[in-house]
Amino acid sequence: MHPYLALFMKYTHKNLLTTILLALIIMSSCTNRNRALSPHKFIDDDGFTRADSIVYAIGDERDYKGTLRAIDSLEKRGELPLVRTIFYRTISYNLMGQHSTSLQLYSKLPGIDPKELKTQTDLDSYIYSYNNYLRVLCDMRRYDRALLEANHADRQLKAAGYDGFTNHHDIAQILGECQLYLGQDDQAVKSFEKALQAVNTRLATNHDPLDYRECQKTLNAIVKIYVLTERYKEAMPWIEVQDSLYNALEVENRRDSIFLDEMKADICYSKARVALALEHKDEAEQYFNDYQSTETAKQLGSIILSCQYLMLTGRYEEAAHNYQQLDRFLKEGGYKADFENFGRYMIPKYRANLLAGQRDSALRVASIIADYYDSAHVRQRKIDADLITTFYDTEGKERQIAEQRAELSQQRLWTAIIGMAIFVIFFIIYYIQRRRAFAKLNATNQQLILANERAEESSRVKTKFIQQISHEVRTPLNILSGFSQVLATPGIEIGSNELKDISQKIMENSNRITTLVDKMLDLSLVNTKSDMSCHDSVLPADVAKQAVEKSDIQRTEHLEFQLLLSPEAESVSFVTNQKSVVRALSLLLDNAIKFTSPAAFNSHQMTPKPGRVVLNVSITEQQVVYIVEDTGIGIPAEEAENIFTEFVQLNEYADGTGIGLSIARSLARNMQGDVVLDTSYTNGARFVMTLPLQCPENTLQE
């Protein structure tokens, strides 16, 4: 610790305000000075000089007036810079009880530029003086002013390249207290959390007893604020943090037994107040007994403090007994007869005596209050006048007016800029909205046109479908009807060859009608996705053989058929819907049969050579692949997707309904597979059907 910071350590009994001020000074000095304040390398990292030693020596004799005279002399000789002069003088004035004079000095801090500080000691003096300034403002309940000054100091330090002023745990606690009293609860919570983070950061690298002591003071101050504002539930988590800190300090090798006792007293008293407020009376009494068992509770200030709890629990006689020592407490602490002390000490003493039945004592207290009321009133008016003089001095007003004028001019400029920007933005938004509306209208028109085209196409397809179905059904029915009439003619004689031919025609046309009905049922099946399941484990080769048998392609006279099976296709099974796979593959084979027949070629072409169809079955890592390749009339590449549309036939005069390929693809896709046309093949048509080795059940509906 710097010697000049120990200047007034022995006199913390002076009064409560001084105790808080000095605790802040000691705390700050014991923090590693290089931790948060200065990224710069000063010419003199310390800066503690002969002048500081002189101030320290005189102050050690408790000669505050002599200290002030020495400060004046050293300042005139240029041995003490302004920032250290403010620091020493404010401490002296505070110890002398002249807080209004201190305020006048503190008001000079905003005019100091941290960039001009020469040594680390100057920087520390600036930080600690501002810290004390905030505490004085907070104690005088000038919370809004405290927040304003804290933000100013924070901006000044950051502009000079230092870490933020509000990052220290004690300063963050003061700001949280101000915000809480101003009704800014959310901001207060953030400030308190910031204080806790700073406490954890400090204790992570510093384990001196004084570090624990000052961190505990910050935490205890937060608890007291919550208790005083009757936010008892909010106080409980902070008491738990204090407990953790207390337990950590107990196991430290360099622990301070006096501080541990003080810490225990603070924690137990806070627990007692919170438990009492939450109506846990037994717990409250136990905590209060633990508090009274400490040595700290036997101190004069603690005895007076305990009266608050005694009054809340109705133990008025004990409180009245404790208040008998109030006069000595006020005298030793140097407290003045003002309204603040009346409300804090004298009136509670009056109530304790009155409720304890000690009317004579209560009357004496009331007489003291009455006697000192006038002087307290005069004193309060003087303090208010000093505050007004401090905060609203003429120079400050002129500076403020000049700043306001400059700010007003800047605001006008910004208002004009913002106005223009808003106008431009409005125009851009209006233009964009108009473009979007036009684009949306155009898109709607396109959709209507497309919908109309689809409706017309649907009508055309419907008409074509009816025509195709009529043709496909009427032709075999006419044949069946004709042969039926022939066979039913009385006395007709038919040879065996003719009868065989008639029977074959009847069977062919019956099968044609049956095939058409099956295709229509298949179309309904794939559109509704019903009656589908994947529970069949089969070999790809077996499926291929069943499809070949179903299509009867091996007995077709106009083409050659070849079935090529890979070794895996005959040994590796896959899970699928066997019926659907066989059906899809047979439809592809039927398509190959149909378009490799001589009738499929135009009459002007040369007589086609005998057709050839190859079914190739193989397995990749994740798929079964069926390839149906023919030497038929082929399909143009631009029609590769159109041929899978329902009721589409590239040759309108060809037999069929145009749904076979559509059904095959739909069946495959319902099993997470697909059917595509290989457009790279030019000697006919090549269709590729792929199926997964494991058909996903969740894609199917049963």
PDB file of C-alpha atoms in Angstrom, residues 404-418:
ATOM      1  CA  GLN A 404     -26.303  23.166 -25.006  1.00  0.00           C
ATOM      2  CA  ARG A 405     -26.062  25.702 -27.822  1.00  0.00           C
ATOM      3  CA  ALA A 406     -23.427  23.666 -29.584  1.00  0.00           C
ATOM      4  CA  GLU A 407     -25.475  20.562 -29.024  1.00  0.00           C
ATOM      5  CA  LEU A 408     -28.604  22.339 -30.297  1.00  0.00           C
ATOM      6  CA  SER A 409     -26.805  23.411 -33.473  1.00  0.00           C
ATOM      7  CA  GLN A 410     -25.562  19.914 -33.945  1.00  0.00           C
ATOM      8  CA  GLN A 411     -29.040  18.548 -33.297  1.00  0.00           C
ATOM      9  CA  ARG A 412     -30.482  20.900 -35.911  1.00  0.00           C
ATOM     10  CA  LEU A 413     -27.927  19.717 -38.423  1.00  0.00           C
ATOM     11  CA  TRP A 414     -28.629  16.131 -37.582  1.00  0.00           C
ATOM     12  CA  THR A 415     -32.362  16.826 -37.725  1.00  0.00           C
ATOM     13  CA  ALA A 416     -32.000  18.180 -41.252  1.00  0.00           C
ATOM     14  CA  ILE A 417     -29.828  15.228 -42.267  1.00  0.00           C
ATOM     15  CA  ILE A 418     -32.225  12.767 -40.684  1.00  0.00           C
TER      16      ILE A 418
END
